Each structure stands twice: as structure tokens, then as C-alpha cells.
PDB file of C-alpha atoms in Angstrom:
ATOM      1  CA  MET A   1      87.532 -15.968  69.028  1.00 43.00           C
ATOM      2  CA  GLU A   2      87.065 -15.959  65.292  1.00 43.00           C
ATOM      3  CA  LYS A   3      83.492 -16.540  64.201  1.00 45.00           C
ATOM      4  CA  PRO A   4      82.896 -19.573  61.973  1.00 47.00           C
ATOM      5  CA  ALA A   5      82.524 -18.710  58.325  1.00 46.00           C
ATOM      6  CA  ASP A   6      78.985 -18.561  57.000  1.00 47.00           C
ATOM      7  CA  HIS A   7      78.998 -20.586  53.780  1.00 45.00           C
ATOM      8  CA  ARG A   8      75.445 -19.632  52.853  1.00 49.00           C
ATOM      9  CA  ARG A   9      75.245 -17.263  49.886  1.00 58.00           C
ATOM     10  CA  ARG A  10      72.556 -14.863  48.887  1.00 72.00           C
ATOM     11  CA  LEU A  11      70.591 -16.375  46.047  1.00 76.00           C
ATOM     12  CA  PRO A  12      70.460 -14.553  42.704  1.00 81.00           C
ATOM     13  CA  PRO A  13      67.108 -13.027  41.736  1.00 83.00           C
ATOM     14  CA  LEU A  14      64.494 -15.620  40.871  1.00 87.00           C
ATOM     15  CA  ASN A  15      63.673 -13.841  37.607  1.00 89.00           C
ATOM     16  CA  ALA A  16      67.288 -14.227  36.464  1.00 91.00           C
ATOM     17  CA  LEU A  17      67.203 -17.936  37.226  1.00 91.00           C
ATOM     18  CA  ARG A  18      63.890 -18.318  35.398  1.00 91.00           C
ATOM     19  CA  ALA A  19      65.228 -16.481  32.375  1.00 92.00           C
ATOM     20  CA  PHE A  20      68.336 -18.665  32.306  1.00 92.00           C
ATOM     21  CA  GLU A  21      66.349 -21.916  32.630  1.00 92.00           C
ATOM     22  CA  ALA A  22      63.963 -20.941  29.829  1.00 92.00           C
ATOM     23  CA  ALA A  23      66.769 -19.708  27.555  1.00 92.00           C
ATOM     24  CA  ALA A  24      68.799 -22.844  28.234  1.00 91.00           C
ATOM     25  CA  ARG A  25      65.821 -25.027  27.389  1.00 91.00           C
ATOM     26  CA  HIS A  26      65.056 -23.218  24.124  1.00 92.00           C
ATOM     27  CA  LEU A  27      68.625 -22.124  23.319  1.00 92.00           C
ATOM     28  CA  ASN A  28      66.931 -18.997  22.046  1.00 92.00           C
ATOM     29  CA  PHE A  29      66.305 -15.711  23.863  1.00 92.00           C
ATOM     30  CA  SER A  30      63.287 -14.793  21.757  1.00 92.00           C
ATOM     31  CA  ARG A  31      61.432 -18.040  22.449  1.00 92.00           C
ATOM     32  CA  ALA A  32      62.340 -17.772  26.156  1.00 91.00           C
ATOM     33  CA  ALA A  33      60.988 -14.226  26.175  1.00 92.00           C
ATOM     34  CA  GLU A  34      57.743 -15.371  24.558  1.00 92.00           C
ATOM     35  CA  GLU A  35      57.316 -18.077  27.200  1.00 91.00           C
ATOM     36  CA  LEU A  36      57.972 -15.634  30.038  1.00 90.00           C
ATOM     37  CA  SER A  37      55.870 -12.827  28.488  1.00 92.00           C
ATOM     38  CA  VAL A  38      58.777 -10.373  28.456  1.00 92.00           C
ATOM     39  CA  THR A  39      60.973  -8.864  25.726  1.00 93.00           C
ATOM     40  CA  PRO A  40      64.108 -10.583  24.385  1.00 91.00           C
ATOM     41  CA  GLY A  41      66.058  -7.613  25.715  1.00 92.00           C
ATOM     42  CA  ALA A  42      64.730  -8.304  29.228  1.00 92.00           C
ATOM     43  CA  VAL A  43      65.848 -11.930  28.973  1.00 92.00           C
ATOM     44  CA  SER A  44      69.263 -10.844  27.760  1.00 92.00           C
ATOM     45  CA  GLN A  45      69.580  -8.418  30.674  1.00 93.00           C
ATOM     46  CA  GLN A  46      68.586 -11.092  33.219  1.00 92.00           C
ATOM     47  CA  ILE A  47      71.151 -13.481  31.750  1.00 91.00           C
ATOM     48  CA  GLN A  48      73.782 -10.753  31.984  1.00 92.00           C
ATOM     49  CA  ASN A  49      72.869 -10.155  35.639  1.00 91.00           C
ATOM     50  CA  LEU A  50      73.222 -13.857  36.384  1.00 90.00           C
ATOM     51  CA  GLU A  51      76.548 -14.083  34.570  1.00 89.00           C
ATOM     52  CA  ASP A  52      77.797 -11.114  36.592  1.00 89.00           C
ATOM     53  CA  TYR A  53      76.630 -12.837  39.774  1.00 89.00           C
ATOM     54  CA  VAL A  54      78.376 -16.166  39.087  1.00 86.00           C
ATOM     55  CA  GLY A  55      81.389 -14.563  37.432  1.00 88.00           C
ATOM     56  CA  ALA A  56      81.282 -16.766  34.353  1.00 89.00           C
ATOM     57  CA  ALA A  57      79.623 -16.897  30.950  1.00 91.00           C
ATOM     58  CA  LEU A  58      76.572 -19.161  30.660  1.00 92.00           C
ATOM     59  CA  PHE A  59      76.092 -19.154  26.876  1.00 92.00           C
ATOM     60  CA  LYS A  60      78.380 -19.364  23.881  1.00 90.00           C
ATOM     61  CA  ARG A  61      77.147 -17.276  20.977  1.00 87.00           C
ATOM     62  CA  THR A  62      77.985 -19.014  17.685  1.00 89.00           C
ATOM     63  CA  PRO A  63      76.920 -18.450  14.070  1.00 87.00           C
ATOM     64  CA  LYS A  64      74.572 -21.428  14.462  1.00 85.00           C
ATOM     65  CA  GLY A  65      72.988 -20.097  17.635  1.00 86.00           C
ATOM     66  CA  LEU A  66      73.389 -20.366  21.404  1.00 88.00           C
ATOM     67  CA  LEU A  67      75.275 -23.126  23.185  1.00 91.00           C
ATOM     68  CA  LEU A  68      75.600 -23.731  26.905  1.00 92.00           C
ATOM     69  CA  THR A  69      78.966 -23.362  28.558  1.00 92.00           C
ATOM     70  CA  ASP A  70      80.288 -26.200  30.713  1.00 90.00           C
ATOM     71  CA  ALA A  71      79.285 -24.349  33.888  1.00 88.00           C
ATOM     72  CA  ALA A  72      75.740 -23.873  32.614  1.00 89.00           C
ATOM     73  CA  GLN A  73      75.412 -27.507  31.564  1.00 91.00           C
ATOM     74  CA  THR A  74      76.559 -28.614  35.021  1.00 90.00           C
ATOM     75  CA  ALA A  75      74.106 -26.392  36.889  1.00 88.00           C
ATOM     76  CA  LEU A  76      71.052 -26.769  34.645  1.00 90.00           C
ATOM     77  CA  PRO A  77      69.772 -30.207  35.875  1.00 91.00           C
ATOM     78  CA  ALA A  78      69.817 -29.083  39.511  1.00 89.00           C
ATOM     79  CA  LEU A  79      68.109 -25.819  38.603  1.00 89.00           C
ATOM     80  CA  ARG A  80      65.368 -27.621  36.691  1.00 88.00           C
ATOM     81  CA  GLU A  81      64.818 -29.941  39.661  1.00 88.00           C
ATOM     82  CA  ALA A  82      64.609 -26.919  41.960  1.00 86.00           C
ATOM     83  CA  PHE A  83      61.963 -25.289  39.761  1.00 84.00           C
ATOM     84  CA  ASP A  84      60.003 -28.561  39.676  1.00 79.00           C
ATOM     85  CA  ARG A  85      60.042 -28.664  43.469  1.00 79.00           C
ATOM     86  CA  LEU A  86      58.993 -25.027  43.680  1.00 79.00           C
ATOM     87  CA  ALA A  87      56.094 -25.770  41.344  1.00 71.00           C
ATOM     88  CA  GLU A  88      55.094 -28.737  43.512  1.00 62.00           C
ATOM     89  CA  ALA A  89      55.275 -26.605  46.657  1.00 67.00           C
ATOM     90  CA  ALA A  90      53.144 -23.923  45.036  1.00 65.00           C
ATOM     91  CA  SER A  91      50.627 -26.591  44.050  1.00 56.00           C
ATOM     92  CA  LEU A  92      50.450 -27.851  47.633  1.00 59.00           C
ATOM     93  CA  LEU A  93      49.946 -24.335  48.953  1.00 62.00           C
ATOM     94  CA  THR A  94      47.198 -23.715  46.445  1.00 60.00           C
ATOM     95  CA  ALA A  95      45.520 -27.020  47.267  1.00 54.00           C
ATOM     96  CA  ALA A  96      45.520 -26.204  50.979  1.00 58.00           C
ATOM     97  CA  VAL A  97      44.176 -22.683  50.539  1.00 60.00           C
ATOM     98  CA  ASP A  98      41.505 -23.403  47.937  1.00 61.00           C
ATOM     99  CA  GLY A  99      40.110 -26.359  49.871  1.00 66.00           C
ATOM    100  CA  ARG A 100      41.394 -29.189  47.688  1.00 84.00           C
ATOM    101  CA  ARG A 101      43.637 -30.808  50.297  1.00 90.00           C
ATOM    102  CA  LEU A 102      42.988 -31.883  53.879  1.00 93.00           C
ATOM    103  CA  THR A 103      45.868 -33.269  55.931  1.00 93.00           C
ATOM    104  CA  LEU A 104      45.120 -35.102  59.165  1.00 94.00           C
ATOM    105  CA  THR A 105      46.671 -37.549  61.584  1.00 95.00           C
ATOM    106  CA  ALA A 106      45.134 -40.333  63.654  1.00 96.00           C
ATOM    107  CA  ALA A 107      46.318 -43.308  65.668  1.00 93.00           C
ATOM    108  CA  PRO A 108      46.954 -46.343  63.421  1.00 94.00           C
ATOM    109  CA  SER A 109      44.275 -48.538  65.014  1.00 95.00           C
ATOM    110  CA  PHE A 110      41.577 -45.868  64.867  1.00 96.00           C
ATOM    111  CA  ALA A 111      42.545 -45.016  61.305  1.00 96.00           C
ATOM    112  CA  ALA A 112      42.452 -48.633  60.142  1.00 96.00           C
ATOM    113  CA  LYS A 113      39.413 -49.867  62.043  1.00 97.00           C
ATOM    114  CA  TRP A 114      37.079 -46.867  62.117  1.00 97.00           C
ATOM    115  CA  LEU A 115      38.156 -43.957  59.934  1.00 97.00           C
ATOM    116  CA  VAL A 116      39.429 -45.440  56.666  1.00 97.00           C
ATOM    117  CA  PRO A 117      36.370 -47.692  56.081  1.00 96.00           C
ATOM    118  CA  ARG A 118      34.200 -44.551  56.261  1.00 97.00           C
ATOM    119  CA  LEU A 119      36.311 -42.134  54.217  1.00 96.00           C
ATOM    120  CA  GLY A 120      34.578 -43.131  51.002  1.00 95.00           C
ATOM    121  CA  LYS A 121      31.401 -41.459  52.301  1.00 96.00           C
ATOM    122  CA  PHE A 122      33.227 -38.178  52.816  1.00 97.00           C
ATOM    123  CA  GLU A 123      34.796 -38.376  49.364  1.00 95.00           C
ATOM    124  CA  GLU A 124      31.352 -38.903  47.825  1.00 96.00           C
ATOM    125  CA  LYS A 125      30.003 -35.803  49.582  1.00 95.00           C
ATOM    126  CA  HIS A 126      33.118 -33.704  48.926  1.00 95.00           C
ATOM    127  CA  PRO A 127      34.806 -35.002  45.761  1.00 94.00           C
ATOM    128  CA  GLN A 128      36.824 -31.778  45.446  1.00 92.00           C
ATOM    129  CA  VAL A 129      38.770 -32.519  48.669  1.00 94.00           C
ATOM    130  CA  ASP A 130      41.831 -34.780  48.682  1.00 93.00           C
ATOM    131  CA  VAL A 131      42.302 -36.363  52.114  1.00 95.00           C
ATOM    132  CA  TRP A 132      45.902 -36.960  53.163  1.00 94.00           C
ATOM    133  CA  LEU A 133      45.920 -39.261  56.202  1.00 95.00           C
ATOM    134  CA  SER A 134      49.026 -39.942  58.272  1.00 93.00           C
ATOM    135  CA  ALA A 135      48.652 -42.731  60.838  1.00 92.00           C
ATOM    136  CA  GLY A 136      51.034 -42.568  63.774  1.00 86.00           C
ATOM    137  CA  MET A 137      51.240 -42.610  67.558  1.00 80.00           C
ATOM    138  CA  GLU A 138      53.323 -39.461  67.912  1.00 79.00           C
ATOM    139  CA  VAL A 139      51.615 -36.217  68.911  1.00 77.00           C
ATOM    140  CA  VAL A 140      51.725 -33.917  65.904  1.00 78.00           C
ATOM    141  CA  ASP A 141      53.260 -30.461  66.133  1.00 77.00           C
ATOM    142  CA  PHE A 142      50.749 -28.088  64.583  1.00 81.00           C
ATOM    143  CA  ALA A 143      53.314 -25.274  64.604  1.00 75.00           C
ATOM    144  CA  SER A 144      54.788 -26.515  61.334  1.00 72.00           C
ATOM    145  CA  GLY A 145      51.479 -25.790  59.605  1.00 76.00           C
ATOM    146  CA  GLU A 146      51.592 -29.036  57.612  1.00 84.00           C
ATOM    147  CA  ILE A 147      48.732 -30.767  59.495  1.00 90.00           C
ATOM    148  CA  ASP A 148      45.185 -29.394  59.421  1.00 92.00           C
ATOM    149  CA  LEU A 149      43.668 -31.509  62.181  1.00 94.00           C
ATOM    150  CA  ALA A 150      44.206 -34.602  64.300  1.00 96.00           C
ATOM    151  CA  ILE A 151      41.999 -37.250  65.867  1.00 96.00           C
ATOM    152  CA  ARG A 152      43.406 -38.080  69.286  1.00 94.00           C
ATOM    153  CA  TYR A 153      42.535 -40.709  71.860  1.00 94.00           C
ATOM    154  CA  GLY A 154      43.079 -39.258  75.302  1.00 93.00           C
ATOM    155  CA  GLY A 155      41.769 -37.203  78.180  1.00 92.00           C
ATOM    156  CA  GLY A 156      40.707 -34.194  76.115  1.00 92.00           C
ATOM    157  CA  ARG A 157      43.193 -31.683  77.500  1.00 92.00           C
ATOM    158  CA  TYR A 158      45.017 -30.135  74.564  1.00 91.00           C
ATOM    159  CA  PRO A 159      46.007 -26.547  75.455  1.00 90.00           C
ATOM    160  CA  GLY A 160      46.010 -23.969  72.705  1.00 89.00           C
ATOM    161  CA  LEU A 161      43.866 -26.056  70.332  1.00 93.00           C
ATOM    162  CA  GLU A 162      40.211 -26.261  69.406  1.00 94.00           C
ATOM    163  CA  VAL A 163      38.936 -29.518  70.959  1.00 96.00           C
ATOM    164  CA  ILE A 164      35.730 -31.358  70.007  1.00 96.00           C
ATOM    165  CA  LYS A 165      34.731 -34.623  71.684  1.00 97.00           C
ATOM    166  CA  LEU A 166      34.006 -37.195  69.015  1.00 97.00           C
ATOM    167  CA  MET A 167      33.155 -40.469  70.780  1.00 96.00           C
ATOM    168  CA  THR A 168      33.437 -42.244  74.088  1.00 95.00           C
ATOM    169  CA  GLU A 169      34.986 -45.688  74.443  1.00 95.00           C
ATOM    170  CA  THR A 170      34.248 -48.944  76.268  1.00 95.00           C
ATOM    171  CA  VAL A 171      36.149 -52.215  76.585  1.00 96.00           C
ATOM    172  CA  ILE A 172      34.495 -55.591  75.979  1.00 95.00           C
ATOM    173  CA  PRO A 173      35.628 -59.229  75.740  1.00 96.00           C
ATOM    174  CA  VAL A 174      35.547 -60.509  72.143  1.00 97.00           C
ATOM    175  CA  VAL A 175      36.265 -63.858  70.541  1.00 97.00           C
ATOM    176  CA  SER A 176      35.865 -65.492  67.151  1.00 97.00           C
ATOM    177  CA  PRO A 177      32.731 -67.624  66.607  1.00 96.00           C
ATOM    178  CA  GLY A 178      34.885 -70.569  65.560  1.00 96.00           C
ATOM    179  CA  LEU A 179      36.906 -70.566  68.766  1.00 95.00           C
ATOM    180  CA  LEU A 180      33.751 -70.164  70.813  1.00 93.00           C
ATOM    181  CA  ASN A 181      32.223 -73.233  69.151  1.00 93.00           C
ATOM    182  CA  GLU A 182      35.297 -75.257  70.026  1.00 92.00           C
ATOM    183  CA  ASN A 183      35.588 -73.979  73.576  1.00 91.00           C
ATOM    184  CA  PRO A 184      32.452 -72.491  75.206  1.00 90.00           C
ATOM    185  CA  LEU A 185      32.646 -69.295  77.248  1.00 92.00           C
ATOM    186  CA  ASN A 186      29.467 -68.891  79.258  1.00 90.00           C
ATOM    187  CA  ASP A 187      30.932 -67.344  82.389  1.00 90.00           C
ATOM    188  CA  PRO A 188      34.084 -65.336  83.228  1.00 92.00           C
ATOM    189  CA  SER A 189      35.463 -68.349  85.092  1.00 92.00           C
ATOM    190  CA  ASP A 190      35.549 -70.222  81.763  1.00 93.00           C
ATOM    191  CA  LEU A 191      38.417 -67.941  80.711  1.00 94.00           C
ATOM    192  CA  ALA A 192      40.679 -70.399  82.560  1.00 93.00           C
ATOM    193  CA  HIS A 193      40.343 -72.590  79.457  1.00 93.00           C
ATOM    194  CA  HIS A 194      41.180 -69.839  76.952  1.00 95.00           C
ATOM    195  CA  ILE A 195      44.259 -67.921  75.837  1.00 96.00           C
ATOM    196  CA  LEU A 196      44.001 -64.276  76.853  1.00 97.00           C
ATOM    197  CA  LEU A 197      45.045 -61.662  74.269  1.00 97.00           C
ATOM    198  CA  HIS A 198      46.442 -58.410  75.650  1.00 96.00           C
ATOM    199  CA  ASP A 199      46.168 -54.900  74.223  1.00 94.00           C
ATOM    200  CA  GLY A 200      49.492 -53.267  75.054  1.00 91.00           C
ATOM    201  CA  SER A 201      48.926 -50.024  73.142  1.00 87.00           C
ATOM    202  CA  PRO A 202      50.572 -47.077  74.932  1.00 78.00           C
ATOM    203  CA  ASP A 203      47.418 -45.162  75.855  1.00 78.00           C
ATOM    204  CA  ALA A 204      48.337 -44.309  79.486  1.00 76.00           C
ATOM    205  CA  ASP A 205      44.675 -44.591  80.495  1.00 86.00           C
ATOM    206  CA  ASP A 206      44.544 -45.853  84.088  1.00 87.00           C
ATOM    207  CA  SER A 207      40.796 -46.433  83.799  1.00 89.00           C
ATOM    208  CA  CYS A 208      41.219 -48.936  80.937  1.00 91.00           C
ATOM    209  CA  PRO A 209      41.319 -52.436  82.447  1.00 92.00           C
ATOM    210  CA  ASP A 210      43.800 -55.081  81.429  1.00 93.00           C
ATOM    211  CA  TRP A 211      42.885 -58.719  81.949  1.00 95.00           C
ATOM    212  CA  ALA A 212      44.268 -58.836  85.501  1.00 94.00           C
ATOM    213  CA  MET A 213      42.183 -55.794  86.503  1.00 94.00           C
ATOM    214  CA  TRP A 214      39.093 -57.089  84.706  1.00 95.00           C
ATOM    215  CA  LEU A 215      39.270 -60.491  86.417  1.00 94.00           C
ATOM    216  CA  ALA A 216      40.001 -59.018  89.844  1.00 94.00           C
ATOM    217  CA  ALA A 217      37.021 -56.649  89.565  1.00 93.00           C
ATOM    218  CA  ARG A 218      34.770 -59.674  89.122  1.00 92.00           C
ATOM    219  CA  GLY A 219      36.370 -61.799  91.814  1.00 92.00           C
ATOM    220  CA  ILE A 220      37.527 -64.427  89.350  1.00 91.00           C
ATOM    221  CA  ARG A 221      40.220 -66.732  90.725  1.00 90.00           C
ATOM    222  CA  GLY A 222      42.127 -69.459  88.959  1.00 89.00           C
ATOM    223  CA  VAL A 223      42.757 -67.422  85.791  1.00 92.00           C
ATOM    224  CA  ASP A 224      46.239 -65.996  85.208  1.00 93.00           C
ATOM    225  CA  GLY A 225      45.526 -62.526  83.865  1.00 93.00           C
ATOM    226  CA  ALA A 226      49.162 -61.915  82.957  1.00 93.00           C
ATOM    227  CA  ARG A 227      49.584 -64.832  80.550  1.00 94.00           C
ATOM    228  CA  GLY A 228      49.095 -64.678  76.808  1.00 95.00           C
ATOM    229  CA  PRO A 229      50.302 -62.772  73.738  1.00 96.00           C
ATOM    230  CA  ARG A 230      50.594 -58.986  73.892  1.00 96.00           C
ATOM    231  CA  PHE A 231      50.212 -56.531  70.987  1.00 95.00           C
ATOM    232  CA  ASN A 232      51.273 -52.881  70.873  1.00 92.00           C
ATOM    233  CA  GLN A 233      48.345 -51.764  68.705  1.00 93.00           C
ATOM    234  CA  SER A 234      44.641 -52.206  69.452  1.00 95.00           C
ATOM    235  CA  SER A 235      43.962 -53.251  65.861  1.00 96.00           C
ATOM    236  CA  LEU A 236      46.472 -56.096  66.169  1.00 96.00           C
ATOM    237  CA  VAL A 237      44.853 -57.624  69.237  1.00 97.00           C
ATOM    238  CA  ILE A 238      41.489 -57.438  67.442  1.00 97.00           C
ATOM    239  CA  GLU A 239      42.928 -59.157  64.370  1.00 97.00           C
ATOM    240  CA  ALA A 240      44.425 -61.857  66.601  1.00 97.00           C
ATOM    241  CA  ALA A 241      40.976 -62.478  68.092  1.00 97.00           C
ATOM    242  CA  VAL A 242      39.389 -62.580  64.618  1.00 98.00           C
ATOM    243  CA  ASN A 243      41.915 -65.257  63.684  1.00 97.00           C
ATOM    244  CA  GLY A 244      41.004 -67.425  66.658  1.00 96.00           C
ATOM    245  CA  ARG A 245      44.147 -66.808  68.708  1.00 96.00           C
ATOM    246  CA  GLY A 246      42.207 -66.279  71.935  1.00 97.00           C
ATOM    247  CA  VAL A 247      39.904 -63.905  73.810  1.00 97.00           C
ATOM    248  CA  ALA A 248      40.671 -60.182  73.702  1.00 97.00           C
ATOM    249  CA  LEU A 249      39.658 -57.216  75.809  1.00 95.00           C
ATOM    250  CA  ALA A 250      38.992 -54.884  72.914  1.00 95.00           C
ATOM    251  CA  LYS A 251      38.090 -51.237  72.485  1.00 95.00           C
ATOM    252  CA  ARG A 252      34.575 -51.516  71.208  1.00 95.00           C
ATOM    253  CA  THR A 253      34.714 -48.620  68.758  1.00 96.00           C
ATOM    254  CA  LEU A 254      37.567 -50.376  66.985  1.00 96.00           C
ATOM    255  CA  ALA A 255      36.064 -53.874  67.186  1.00 97.00           C
ATOM    256  CA  GLN A 256      32.514 -52.996  66.170  1.00 96.00           C
ATOM    257  CA  ALA A 257      32.978 -53.509  62.429  1.00 96.00           C
ATOM    258  CA  ASP A 258      34.191 -57.058  63.073  1.00 97.00           C
ATOM    259  CA  LEU A 259      31.295 -57.633  65.478  1.00 96.00           C
ATOM    260  CA  ASP A 260      28.795 -56.372  62.887  1.00 95.00           C
ATOM    261  CA  ALA A 261      30.323 -58.632  60.242  1.00 96.00           C
ATOM    262  CA  GLY A 262      30.175 -61.676  62.519  1.00 97.00           C
ATOM    263  CA  ARG A 263      33.944 -62.120  62.621  1.00 97.00           C
ATOM    264  CA  LEU A 264      33.787 -61.539  66.366  1.00 97.00           C
ATOM    265  CA  VAL A 265      31.169 -62.086  69.059  1.00 96.00           C
ATOM    266  CA  THR A 266      30.807 -60.897  72.661  1.00 94.00           C
ATOM    267  CA  PRO A 267      30.360 -64.081  74.707  1.00 92.00           C
ATOM    268  CA  ILE A 268      30.146 -62.167  78.008  1.00 90.00           C
ATOM    269  CA  GLN A 269      27.893 -59.110  77.873  1.00 86.00           C
ATOM    270  CA  ILE A 270      30.016 -56.885  80.092  1.00 89.00           C
ATOM    271  CA  ALA A 271      31.133 -53.480  78.835  1.00 91.00           C
ATOM    272  CA  THR A 272      33.532 -51.338  80.874  1.00 93.00           C
ATOM    273  CA  ALA A 273      33.480 -47.585  80.264  1.00 93.00           C
ATOM    274  CA  VAL A 274      36.878 -45.845  80.242  1.00 94.00           C
ATOM    275  CA  ASP A 275      37.867 -42.241  80.863  1.00 94.00           C
ATOM    276  CA  PHE A 276      39.638 -41.680  77.557  1.00 95.00           C
ATOM    277  CA  ALA A 277      37.688 -40.724  74.458  1.00 96.00           C
ATOM    278  CA  TYR A 278      38.269 -39.692  70.853  1.00 97.00           C
ATOM    279  CA  TYR A 279      38.704 -35.994  70.137  1.00 97.00           C
ATOM    280  CA  VAL A 280      39.069 -33.844  67.038  1.00 97.00           C
ATOM    281  CA  VAL A 281      41.732 -31.183  67.605  1.00 96.00           C
ATOM    282  CA  HIS A 282      43.081 -28.417  65.399  1.00 95.00           C
ATOM    283  CA  PRO A 283      44.480 -24.884  65.651  1.00 91.00           C
ATOM    284  CA  LYS A 284      41.825 -22.182  65.631  1.00 90.00           C
ATOM    285  CA  THR A 285      43.138 -20.788  62.350  1.00 88.00           C
ATOM    286  CA  LYS A 286      42.775 -24.177  60.638  1.00 90.00           C
ATOM    287  CA  GLY A 287      39.129 -24.277  61.658  1.00 90.00           C
ATOM    288  CA  ARG A 288      38.430 -21.487  59.165  1.00 88.00           C
ATOM    289  CA  LEU A 289      39.460 -23.625  56.180  1.00 90.00           C
ATOM    290  CA  PRO A 290      36.416 -24.900  54.260  1.00 92.00           C
ATOM    291  CA  GLN A 291      37.787 -28.438  53.994  1.00 93.00           C
ATOM    292  CA  VAL A 292      38.360 -28.587  57.761  1.00 94.00           C
ATOM    293  CA  LYS A 293      34.835 -27.339  58.449  1.00 94.00           C
ATOM    294  CA  ALA A 294      33.395 -29.924  56.078  1.00 95.00           C
ATOM    295  CA  PHE A 295      35.455 -32.786  57.481  1.00 97.00           C
ATOM    296  CA  VAL A 296      34.712 -31.997  61.131  1.00 97.00           C
ATOM    297  CA  SER A 297      30.991 -31.736  60.365  1.00 97.00           C
ATOM    298  CA  TRP A 298      31.091 -35.076  58.564  1.00 97.00           C
ATOM    299  CA  LEU A 299      33.074 -36.694  61.396  1.00 97.00           C
ATOM    300  CA  MET A 300      30.526 -35.579  63.971  1.00 97.00           C
ATOM    301  CA  GLU A 301      27.689 -36.999  61.884  1.00 97.00           C
ATOM    302  CA  GLU A 302      29.476 -40.344  61.522  1.00 97.00           C
ATOM    303  CA  ALA A 303      30.314 -40.485  65.225  1.00 96.00           C
ATOM    304  CA  ALA A 304      26.713 -39.702  66.215  1.00 96.00           C
ATOM    305  CA  ALA A 305      25.415 -42.431  63.897  1.00 95.00           C
ATOM    306  CA  HIS A 306      27.972 -44.885  65.280  1.00 95.00           C
ATOM    307  CA  GLU A 307      27.042 -44.232  68.912  1.00 93.00           C
ATOM    308  CA  ALA A 308      23.307 -44.341  68.126  1.00 93.00           C
ATOM    309  CA  ALA A 309      23.767 -47.742  66.496  1.00 92.00           C
ATOM    310  CA  LEU A 310      25.665 -49.000  69.554  1.00 90.00           C
ATOM    311  CA  GLN A 311      22.902 -47.754  71.848  1.00 87.00           C
ATOM    312  CA  THR A 312      20.334 -49.679  69.837  1.00 84.00           C
ATOM    313  CA  LEU A 313      22.456 -52.819  69.980  1.00 82.00           C
ATOM    314  CA  ASP A 314      23.057 -52.469  73.712  1.00 78.00           C
ATOM    315  CA  ASN A 315      19.379 -52.046  74.520  1.00 72.00           C
ATOM    316  CA  GLY A 316      18.625 -55.205  72.596  1.00 57.00           C
ATOM    317  CA  ALA A 317      21.446 -57.160  74.188  1.00 59.00           C
ATOM    318  CA  GLY A 318      20.917 -55.854  77.693  1.00 51.00           C
ATOM    319  CA  ILE A 319      24.448 -54.495  78.070  1.00 56.00           C
TER     320      ILE A 319
END
């Protein structure tokens, strides 16, 4: 069977392309040579090599100077764009190596509710580092080398990666103060008079209770734990509660900023610990980068302060 033709061609030498782009921009070999720090003869030779490669002339030599041929005029915009993209790629590589850029991923709810409000502190401590945050639910493939680290919510088993436990998580009922004033909630049985908001985020954590599990564990009858709106992101169910839509079982780490600000309250002081936690993960090689070291250190400090503050609150509230 005949093999399919390979339409890919070997690229001409980069120096020849650079010489052509500079000469085409200046329409002068001497000025191109000055820009490239070579002799005019070297530029002329590179242009000749490129013309031999493409099998066509690239310049017309006239008494008034150089002019581009039709072929050269057609190819020049694409070549300039290619050099711009190469320059951008080189800039990104430099930024990553010299510690100016840090690329990380995190789940959207954690990013919005916990990480982003704190990033300003990191930027103040490390103004030389540009943080590039990608929020998404998909598990990142570190093999591409584009991501430096990730913050994952899960069981902590991530083979082949450096894994650092950041924070634990609990689930608590939350409601807006306005809704609570309109409709008191002094006991779990009072939930029969409230709309239940459901966190349907795809965490796959069997230890995390939904409303039906939470009610059953407390022997509450007469409350339909399956009814009510459902949201596929934890941040959305929290926002629904803030807006008085009902009572939510919320991940406390994500809801705490709204609790601190008084946008939410915990009418029933019952916190349920779950098995999943937040972890910082990265390839071992990425851990050597100065920006990764700095960011992980800062994250651990913020997480420790967050959990210490929760402990103080819990001791005062008797949770």
C-alpha cells in the first residue's frame, strides 16, 4: 500500500528568515545588517539562500533601491506574525524561568470565594510575580508543562506529584439574616418551612452530606430533603443563600467570607466534617521554581491563619 504523502516541509534556516524580514522592512541590506549586527554581505548571502530554497526571487533591484517581489509581499505579513508569536513565546519562557510568572489552576468556587480575595496580599509581598489563574473543574495535565501548580479539592491521592494538605472542610447550614428574620429557624425541624438549596457540585465525596442525609442523621421527619433548587457550583449555592433564596448546606471554607461580612448566618450550630480537603499539588520539578516556592509558602500561611480564625470562632460559638 502506498504511504500517504507527507506535506510537511523542512523549514528554511531561521537566520535566513530573520534576514529577509529585516531587509523587507528596511528595503535596505545595510540597515538590516546593522539591526542584526552582521555585515551587509552576510544579509545578502542569507537572502540568496532563502531565494534558492523557495525557488523564486524575493527582491527586485532597481536604480531607486530594493522592491519586494509579489511572492515576498504575499509571505511577509505571515512571517511578521510568526516572528511576533515567537517573541511572545520567548517572553513567556523567560517569565516562567526568571520567576516573573506563576500559572495555577483551582476549582471555580474555591478560586472565587477563597483564593482571589486573598491574592492581593501575595502580590504585595511578591510584586515581581505575575499570577495567572485558570479556574476550572477539569484535572490539569501537568505533562504539558504549562501549569506550575494546582489547588485540588479531593482525597489527597495524586500519584507522581508533590502533595501538600492545605485545609480541611466542614459543611454547615447557612441562611441570610433577612430570610431568618422573616422565617425563624431555631431547630432542624423548622426547615419544613424553608426552601432547601442544594450544592450539586461534582465532588464525588461520599462523606459530604446532602440535605436528605443531613436530615436523616438527625432523625428529622416531615422535611423533604430532595426538594429545592440545585446548583452545580458551591459558590452558586452560597450566592443563592446570600440572596435569600433559602437555606443552604455550604462548605464552610467557601462561605466564611460571607459569614464574616454578615451576609450569611448559621442558625443551627452544627458542623459536619467531611473526608475531602484542599491540597496543593505540583510536579517535583516545578517545586524548584522560586515563584512556586513563594506561592506555596504564602498559601500555607493564609490557610493556617484561616483555620486558626475558624477555631477561635468555633470555641466562642460552641460548635
